[in-house]
Amino acid sequence: MATRTVYLKDVPFDEAWERFRAALKRANRWDLIEGESVALGEALGRVTAEPVWAKISSPHYHAAAMDGYALRASDTNGANDRAPVQLMDERIEPVDTGDALPDWADAVVPIEVVEVVEDLDKSPGILLRAAVHPWSNVRPMGEDMVATEMILPAGHQLRPVDLGAAAGSGHESLVVRKKPRVAVIPTGSELVPPGTLPRPGEIIEYNSLVLAAQLEDWGAAPSRLPIVRDDPDAIQSAVDEAARRFDLILLNAGSSAGSEDHSAEVVSSLGELLVHGVAIRPGHPVILGIVGDGVPIVGVPGYPVSAALTGEIFVQPLIRRWLGLTESGERQIEAVLTRKVHSSLGDDEYLRVSVGKVGERTVAAPLSRGAGVITSLVRADGIVRIPAGIQGHAAGTPVLVHLYRTPEEIERTILAIGSHDLTLDLIAQHLALRGTRLSSASVGSLGGLVALGRREAHIAGSHLLDPETGEYNLPYIRKHLATTPVMVVGLVRRWQGLIVSPGNPKGIQELADLARDDVVYVNRQRGAGTRVLFDFQISQLGLDPDAIQGYGREEFTHLAVAAAIAAGRADCGMGIQAAAVALGLDFVPLVSERYDLVIPKEHYESELLAPLRETLVSEAFASEVSELAGYDLERPGEVLAELG
Amino acid sequence: MATRTVYLKDVPFDEAWERFRAALKRANRWDLIEGESVALGEALGRVTAEPVWAKISSPHYHAAAMDGYALRASDTNGANDRAPVQLMDERIEPVDTGDALPDWADAVVPIEVVEVVEDLDKSPGILLRAAVHPWSNVRPMGEDMVATEMILPAGHQLRPVDLGAAAGSGHESLVVRKKPRVAVIPTGSELVPPGTLPRPGEIIEYNSLVLAAQLEDWGAAPSRLPIVRDDPDAIQSAVDEAARRFDLILLNAGSSAGSEDHSAEVVSSLGELLVHGVAIRPGHPVILGIVGDGVPIVGVPGYPVSAALTGEIFVQPLIRRWLGLTESGERQIEAVLTRKVHSSLGDDEYLRVSVGKVGERTVAAPLSRGAGVITSLVRADGIVRIPAGIQGHAAGTPVLVHLYRTPEEIERTILAIGSHDLTLDLIAQHLALRGTRLSSASVGSLGGLVALGRREAHIAGSHLLDPETGEYNLPYIRKHLATTPVMVVGLVRRWQGLIVSPGNPKGIQELADLARDDVVYVNRQRGAGTRVLFDFQISQLGLDPDAIQGYGREEFTHLAVAAAIAAGRADCGMGIQAAAVALGLDFVPLVSERYDLVIPKEHYESELLAPLRETLVSEAFASEVSELAGYDLERPGEVLAELG
């Protein structure tokens, strides 16, 4: 066993950035990156390295602004209805829009306002019933752009119309900032490429994919280099080689203090290790350094969320700096936190949140905080930064969210909470086609009702059986949502039962089997509809929870229960058939239950929910549900009850 | 001379779109475009054609969540400060983050909280002063994604983190919508490619550049085909050929009713002409049709603003439809119109505006409405749509602006109005580096003061000489801005004089020469500081305006005056030396005048203007001004007076 050393020491973000910046300045790598000439057809999205001045005027001659006839305005003096003026031969010249005005002409009369006259003896002429003002329907030279005028400033990211203006003012290419060349080097003996079926301990290497895509978005030219094994010499030679060819190196993982973390030692040996550890979460084992001939290197932590955030926090500002882009024009919105959040006093914390507008309030619901949970970034609508020095925020605290989406997308987001069901994924798909997003959080049926009462979501999926009345949902709504008028809307019935290993090796047939010594159960969390159902069923049987092994281990979704069984951590768990089918497990059906949507009245009737109301009664949705194992439609979209 | 026919008949936008849509449906071209499999590394920005389901769970095994030691939690029971537990040999295993947990272990203790002990007789062990909970610091299988779970919906535009989630759940490629192939065909015998020095009547062809860049932005695959001359057979054969290889054809220009407009007849002969003329401005000569095997074709008008707007209005929705993207998530903002706008009763009008926030009000200032003025789109911050049936809006009307920029960029925009000066371009450049935009409108000095009084801008450039006192600006401010407290801030002195043709062929030496028969003058508009100065100077000389040829012809900027002289439309005009130098003209200096910035006090002290205050006193700015011909610095950034 190797001896372990701890040398990671977190410094505050500002200090880390300042050390990096100072070192880049010393190395002459803090300036704007040099320019290169690029043809207009290739320049979309590039950043101008110098102002663009008009080389020629546009129009560069007096141009007809309409299809019609060029003429001398003075020839039309006095024309009116009673005394029309007829012009023929050399006194008119037909012109199309954009044609140069003849030297002798000073106006254009549009084709729509003249009468064409045919005269047997002469060529055709035109009849005018009103005088024409000088310079009318003429685009004078320079109307759009005058030679030497500044058309675009430096540091401007080129849009389609900018390319047109540059071409119109005489350019065929522009000097734009070179794209910074960035090497992305994945390291780790445990890494395998995407598409590989990994063995235990192996990890699919996708951080380089995410980092390269971020770099592309930000205007850099990334190169994903081959995976390097955990060998200091191999890493050192890869970095040394990259330092000769790139403007920036991202060295992924190995930045922590484990026995196979060689990044810090490689950076030290090839240059200067400036920072090893920054007081941010997630992402604190960041390395900042300079190697070779002053090339900056960022040691990016291995956890995917940490890696992506390190990109946003340390790499994006550097790329923008080099390109001469200033503020990122980041969108911010104020929202109210739905849940209490603890935060480390010593670190800046980057909290991923989903965001929606519930009534007049914009709410931010914290997502999973695990640095390994990349789906938390996929689902995130934005980030809340909780600075060091604050221990967290209470529920209801107004916070500033740095949005990943436009405020318009947030306005078109339906927040679903409560018990998760696979039909919600189908609904999400239909809503997307109708321009609306469904963002769901799984907190169990009861948690969903409570959240509706706190006005944190628009709809809640619920399958709560009242043990006393045998009624679904209504008794719970009366108790927990007494003051909120709601509609209960039908959706599906679904089979609940025991999910068991393929072939049901332990021969589990009924709940009584859970008391057996050789059977390990995996439970759902308190408040989940499935948990209520399970507790009701075992109490009917007189089965003591203490007699069930694993009763204390709680999972939060049907699929998590199924996954625990697939992984051999338990022999069975209560859940829906669809979850068993999904993971190739077997299923012992026990009871068919109702799964309804509970929707506060104010939202049910809102425009936001119109696409949901349409989806629920659509034939396409009905046919998709009928293909799911263990499901029956239960008056979908119908209002089953109105309460409050 | 050819006989001209008028066959263009405008239909309302909704009807035009409905005809197009119905024809596309009949031709089976209204459905989503087919999918194709694309490697993750190439999939950024593409649109998913089907939902992405997890193939494998992530993690796909129980994984150490920290660097440290794997152990059995039960081995640590009872450990505390007084009775630490020592674990050695087979009861611990060092693990790095991400390593698979050994079968026998159920927890990880982080390296930071253990003491490593060396025992001479044994291998090293660890000392624990607290018990460890089962499953602590372990990422259970499926924590991030559970196999079969939906990771991404269909119709989703892929972001960097999405690629990571797809890879982590077992994918190496995704099925995304094919990029619609779009042919962009420029037509017109007058067209020359960018970079050519055009002769009179020739036009630089850049619409295809703008349309192709728009298409690229929207997710299509554009091909710019060679310019086709104005010959019906040549155009017909280009369209016929394109209809075999592309999903959509944009046929640029020739869509109007001039003698060389062949687009409509080509579309008719190759298929069905659905619409010729839509009641929108700019852009009404749009053609919509179907050619060949049901391929849609859009006849795009030739004016650059019309062409770009036709792209936005007709092409973008079709591309989004094919890709399965719904709402464009367009940003809108409410703003107050600064000026009265007339609009055609029969047409939907698309008005380009610049937008800024002045105090608490967001204001929208209409830009040039010429369909040929592409700089109006370059400068536009957004578009106001004035629907048919409305004759226009009064100044002060609240309107909805479809923004081209983020609201944050709008908030960081300084609106400058009044007299234009070249130093404002220099200032704009410095502000850009400080993350602030300068948007200027030229309305002359007096117009600028009036606009400040109406709270339409943050700063106004002014060089108004009071003929009675010889004082600059202050008397005008007292009169026109009596109720607005303002600061007058120094900027420059500049030479005003007569701009004349190179070599001064008419030998113009003083203002008295303007009364000569052989001299044509070009004037500035009333309210312009230069006009005030000119009128003052000629009245001093007792020169009658009627004696000056061209006194009635007004231009709005110094450069426009210079351009008129360069074009031979006039022999001289009053203006600044820099404008003469810019167009290679000669200059007869007459008087040095002060050009100040007038800034309402509330804005002068605002955070928004801080970068301006810094710029004015910077050495870099001073040195740039000193390089301009005809300029002297005049206490830049200094408050010369405080009024009101």
mmCIF file of C-alpha atoms in Angstrom, chain A residues 67-219:
data_model
loop_
_atom_site.group_PDB
_atom_site.id
_atom_site.type_symbol
_atom_site.label_atom_id
_atom_site.label_comp_id
_atom_site.label_asym_id
_atom_site.label_seq_id
_atom_site.Cartn_x
_atom_site.Cartn_y
_atom_site.Cartn_z
ATOM 1 C CA ASP A 67 -38.565 49.849 -60.878
ATOM 2 C CA GLY A 68 -39.756 52.594 -63.206
ATOM 3 C CA TYR A 69 -38.451 55.387 -65.377
ATOM 4 C CA ALA A 70 -35.536 57.727 -64.837
ATOM 5 C CA LEU A 71 -36.264 61.307 -65.861
ATOM 6 C CA ARG A 72 -35.453 64.951 -65.204
ATOM 7 C CA ALA A 73 -37.790 66.243 -62.487
ATOM 8 C CA SER A 74 -37.969 69.628 -64.222
ATOM 9 C CA ASP A 75 -39.567 67.932 -67.285
ATOM 10 C CA THR A 76 -42.623 67.067 -65.153
ATOM 11 C CA ASN A 77 -43.313 70.549 -63.808
ATOM 12 C CA GLY A 78 -47.009 71.433 -63.885
ATOM 13 C CA ALA A 79 -48.255 67.910 -64.626
ATOM 14 C CA ASN A 80 -51.729 67.274 -63.184
ATOM 15 C CA ASP A 81 -54.896 65.360 -63.937
ATOM 16 C CA ARG A 82 -56.215 67.877 -66.417
ATOM 17 C CA ALA A 83 -52.857 68.556 -68.005
ATOM 18 C CA PRO A 84 -50.856 65.344 -67.957
ATOM 19 C CA VAL A 85 -47.306 65.467 -69.254
ATOM 20 C CA GLN A 86 -46.185 62.948 -71.859
ATOM 21 C CA LEU A 87 -42.501 61.989 -71.944
ATOM 22 C CA MET A 88 -40.921 59.873 -74.657
ATOM 23 C CA ASP A 89 -37.651 58.840 -76.274
ATOM 24 C CA GLU A 90 -34.498 60.304 -74.826
ATOM 25 C CA ARG A 91 -36.350 62.063 -71.973
ATOM 26 C CA ILE A 92 -37.088 58.794 -70.137
ATOM 27 C CA GLU A 93 -35.137 55.631 -69.534
ATOM 28 C CA PRO A 94 -36.620 52.492 -67.976
ATOM 29 C CA VAL A 95 -34.692 51.484 -64.869
ATOM 30 C CA ASP A 96 -34.915 48.550 -62.507
ATOM 31 C CA THR A 97 -34.299 48.900 -58.816
ATOM 32 C CA GLY A 98 -30.579 49.283 -58.230
ATOM 33 C CA ASP A 99 -29.740 50.503 -61.712
ATOM 34 C CA ALA A 100 -27.467 53.511 -61.974
ATOM 35 C CA LEU A 101 -29.284 56.733 -62.705
ATOM 36 C CA PRO A 102 -28.313 58.137 -66.153
ATOM 37 C CA ASP A 103 -26.126 61.250 -65.864
ATOM 38 C CA TRP A 104 -28.845 63.523 -67.191
ATOM 39 C CA ALA A 105 -31.599 62.245 -64.845
ATOM 40 C CA ASP A 106 -32.322 63.355 -61.258
ATOM 41 C CA ALA A 107 -35.433 61.333 -60.309
ATOM 42 C CA VAL A 108 -37.262 58.061 -60.841
ATOM 43 C CA VAL A 109 -40.996 57.655 -61.284
ATOM 44 C CA PRO A 110 -42.278 54.225 -60.197
ATOM 45 C CA ILE A 111 -43.851 52.025 -62.831
ATOM 46 C CA GLU A 112 -47.080 51.822 -60.806
ATOM 47 C CA VAL A 113 -47.918 55.521 -61.174
ATOM 48 C CA VAL A 114 -47.409 56.001 -64.930
ATOM 49 C CA GLU A 115 -49.544 55.160 -67.921
ATOM 50 C CA VAL A 116 -47.640 53.637 -70.791
ATOM 51 C CA VAL A 117 -48.742 55.155 -74.059
ATOM 52 C CA GLU A 118 -48.162 53.691 -77.491
ATOM 53 C CA ASP A 119 -47.846 56.126 -80.342
ATOM 54 C CA LEU A 120 -47.825 54.653 -83.833
ATOM 55 C CA ASP A 121 -45.217 57.090 -85.081
ATOM 56 C CA LYS A 122 -42.929 56.928 -82.115
ATOM 57 C CA SER A 123 -41.537 54.517 -79.538
ATOM 58 C CA PRO A 124 -43.744 54.049 -76.414
ATOM 59 C CA GLY A 125 -43.811 56.845 -73.871
ATOM 60 C CA ILE A 126 -45.277 57.515 -70.451
ATOM 61 C CA LEU A 127 -48.049 59.790 -69.268
ATOM 62 C CA LEU A 128 -47.669 61.543 -65.896
ATOM 63 C CA ARG A 129 -50.525 63.150 -63.957
ATOM 64 C CA ALA A 130 -48.379 64.658 -61.194
ATOM 65 C CA ALA A 131 -45.052 66.441 -61.027
ATOM 66 C CA VAL A 132 -42.016 64.528 -59.705
ATOM 67 C CA HIS A 133 -39.698 65.988 -57.053
ATOM 68 C CA PRO A 134 -35.974 66.066 -57.765
ATOM 69 C CA TRP A 135 -34.143 63.089 -56.234
ATOM 70 C CA SER A 136 -37.353 61.213 -55.501
ATOM 71 C CA ASN A 137 -37.027 57.401 -55.644
ATOM 72 C CA VAL A 138 -33.297 57.747 -55.918
ATOM 73 C CA ARG A 139 -30.884 56.220 -53.439
ATOM 74 C CA PRO A 140 -28.118 58.801 -53.353
ATOM 75 C CA MET A 141 -24.543 57.609 -53.288
ATOM 76 C CA GLY A 142 -23.527 56.800 -49.712
ATOM 77 C CA GLU A 143 -27.096 56.475 -48.405
ATOM 78 C CA ASP A 144 -26.147 53.279 -46.601
ATOM 79 C CA MET A 145 -22.424 53.630 -46.031
ATOM 80 C CA VAL A 146 -19.949 56.391 -46.812
ATOM 81 C CA ALA A 147 -16.378 55.398 -47.636
ATOM 82 C CA THR A 148 -14.092 55.602 -44.535
ATOM 83 C CA GLU A 149 -17.036 55.375 -42.129
ATOM 84 C CA MET A 150 -16.638 52.839 -39.293
ATOM 85 C CA ILE A 151 -18.996 49.952 -40.081
ATOM 86 C CA LEU A 152 -18.149 47.597 -37.220
ATOM 87 C CA PRO A 153 -16.053 48.077 -34.102
ATOM 88 C CA ALA A 154 -13.178 45.827 -33.072
ATOM 89 C CA GLY A 155 -14.087 43.055 -30.641
ATOM 90 C CA HIS A 156 -17.411 42.457 -32.371
ATOM 91 C CA GLN A 157 -18.745 38.961 -32.916
ATOM 92 C CA LEU A 158 -19.851 38.782 -36.546
ATOM 93 C CA ARG A 159 -23.539 38.155 -37.311
ATOM 94 C CA PRO A 160 -25.048 37.438 -40.755
ATOM 95 C CA VAL A 161 -25.973 41.070 -41.512
ATOM 96 C CA ASP A 162 -22.492 42.236 -40.476
ATOM 97 C CA LEU A 163 -21.008 40.083 -43.241
ATOM 98 C CA GLY A 164 -23.323 41.816 -45.712
ATOM 99 C CA ALA A 165 -22.351 45.277 -44.512
ATOM 100 C CA ALA A 166 -18.656 44.385 -44.755
ATOM 101 C CA ALA A 167 -19.081 43.071 -48.298
ATOM 102 C CA GLY A 168 -21.177 46.069 -49.306
ATOM 103 C CA SER A 169 -18.475 48.422 -48.111
ATOM 104 C CA GLY A 170 -15.818 46.763 -50.251
ATOM 105 C CA HIS A 171 -14.371 43.941 -48.143
ATOM 106 C CA GLU A 172 -13.989 40.327 -49.172
ATOM 107 C CA SER A 173 -12.237 39.266 -45.991
ATOM 108 C CA LEU A 174 -11.849 40.617 -42.474
ATOM 109 C CA VAL A 175 -9.137 40.475 -39.874
ATOM 110 C CA VAL A 176 -10.533 38.459 -36.980
ATOM 111 C CA ARG A 177 -8.982 37.049 -33.825
ATOM 112 C CA LYS A 178 -7.390 33.658 -34.311
ATOM 113 C CA LYS A 179 -9.239 30.886 -32.514
ATOM 114 C CA PRO A 180 -7.180 29.966 -29.447
ATOM 115 C CA ARG A 181 -5.871 26.411 -29.912
ATOM 116 C CA VAL A 182 -6.673 24.356 -26.846
ATOM 117 C CA ALA A 183 -5.423 20.854 -26.057
ATOM 118 C CA VAL A 184 -7.773 18.724 -23.984
ATOM 119 C CA ILE A 185 -5.814 15.830 -22.457
ATOM 120 C CA PRO A 186 -7.790 13.145 -20.629
ATOM 121 C CA THR A 187 -5.735 11.144 -18.149
ATOM 122 C CA GLY A 188 -6.581 8.052 -16.153
ATOM 123 C CA SER A 189 -5.909 4.323 -16.450
ATOM 124 C CA GLU A 190 -9.590 3.705 -15.636
ATOM 125 C CA LEU A 191 -10.871 5.651 -18.665
ATOM 126 C CA VAL A 192 -12.513 3.991 -21.671
ATOM 127 C CA PRO A 193 -13.911 5.780 -24.748
ATOM 128 C CA PRO A 194 -17.647 6.407 -25.285
ATOM 129 C CA GLY A 195 -19.510 3.425 -26.661
ATOM 130 C CA THR A 196 -17.420 0.943 -24.686
ATOM 131 C CA LEU A 197 -19.292 -1.273 -22.206
ATOM 132 C CA PRO A 198 -17.286 -0.437 -19.081
ATOM 133 C CA ARG A 199 -16.286 -3.000 -16.478
ATOM 134 C CA PRO A 200 -16.464 -2.150 -12.744
ATOM 135 C CA GLY A 201 -13.864 0.516 -11.964
ATOM 136 C CA GLU A 202 -13.765 1.668 -15.577
ATOM 137 C CA ILE A 203 -15.181 5.039 -16.423
ATOM 138 C CA ILE A 204 -16.431 6.306 -19.782
ATOM 139 C CA GLU A 205 -14.271 9.293 -20.688
ATOM 140 C CA TYR A 206 -16.590 12.094 -21.704
ATOM 141 C CA ASN A 207 -15.181 15.131 -19.924
ATOM 142 C CA SER A 208 -13.023 15.849 -22.980
ATOM 143 C CA LEU A 209 -16.162 15.760 -25.114
ATOM 144 C CA VAL A 210 -17.915 18.290 -22.860
ATOM 145 C CA LEU A 211 -14.849 20.539 -22.524
ATOM 146 C CA ALA A 212 -14.201 20.507 -26.291
ATOM 147 C CA ALA A 213 -17.846 21.370 -27.019
ATOM 148 C CA GLN A 214 -17.718 24.222 -24.497
ATOM 149 C CA LEU A 215 -14.530 25.531 -26.109
ATOM 150 C CA GLU A 216 -16.151 25.371 -29.540
ATOM 151 C CA ASP A 217 -19.159 27.319 -28.216
ATOM 152 C CA TRP A 218 -16.841 29.952 -26.784
ATOM 153 C CA GLY A 219 -14.935 30.453 -30.044
#
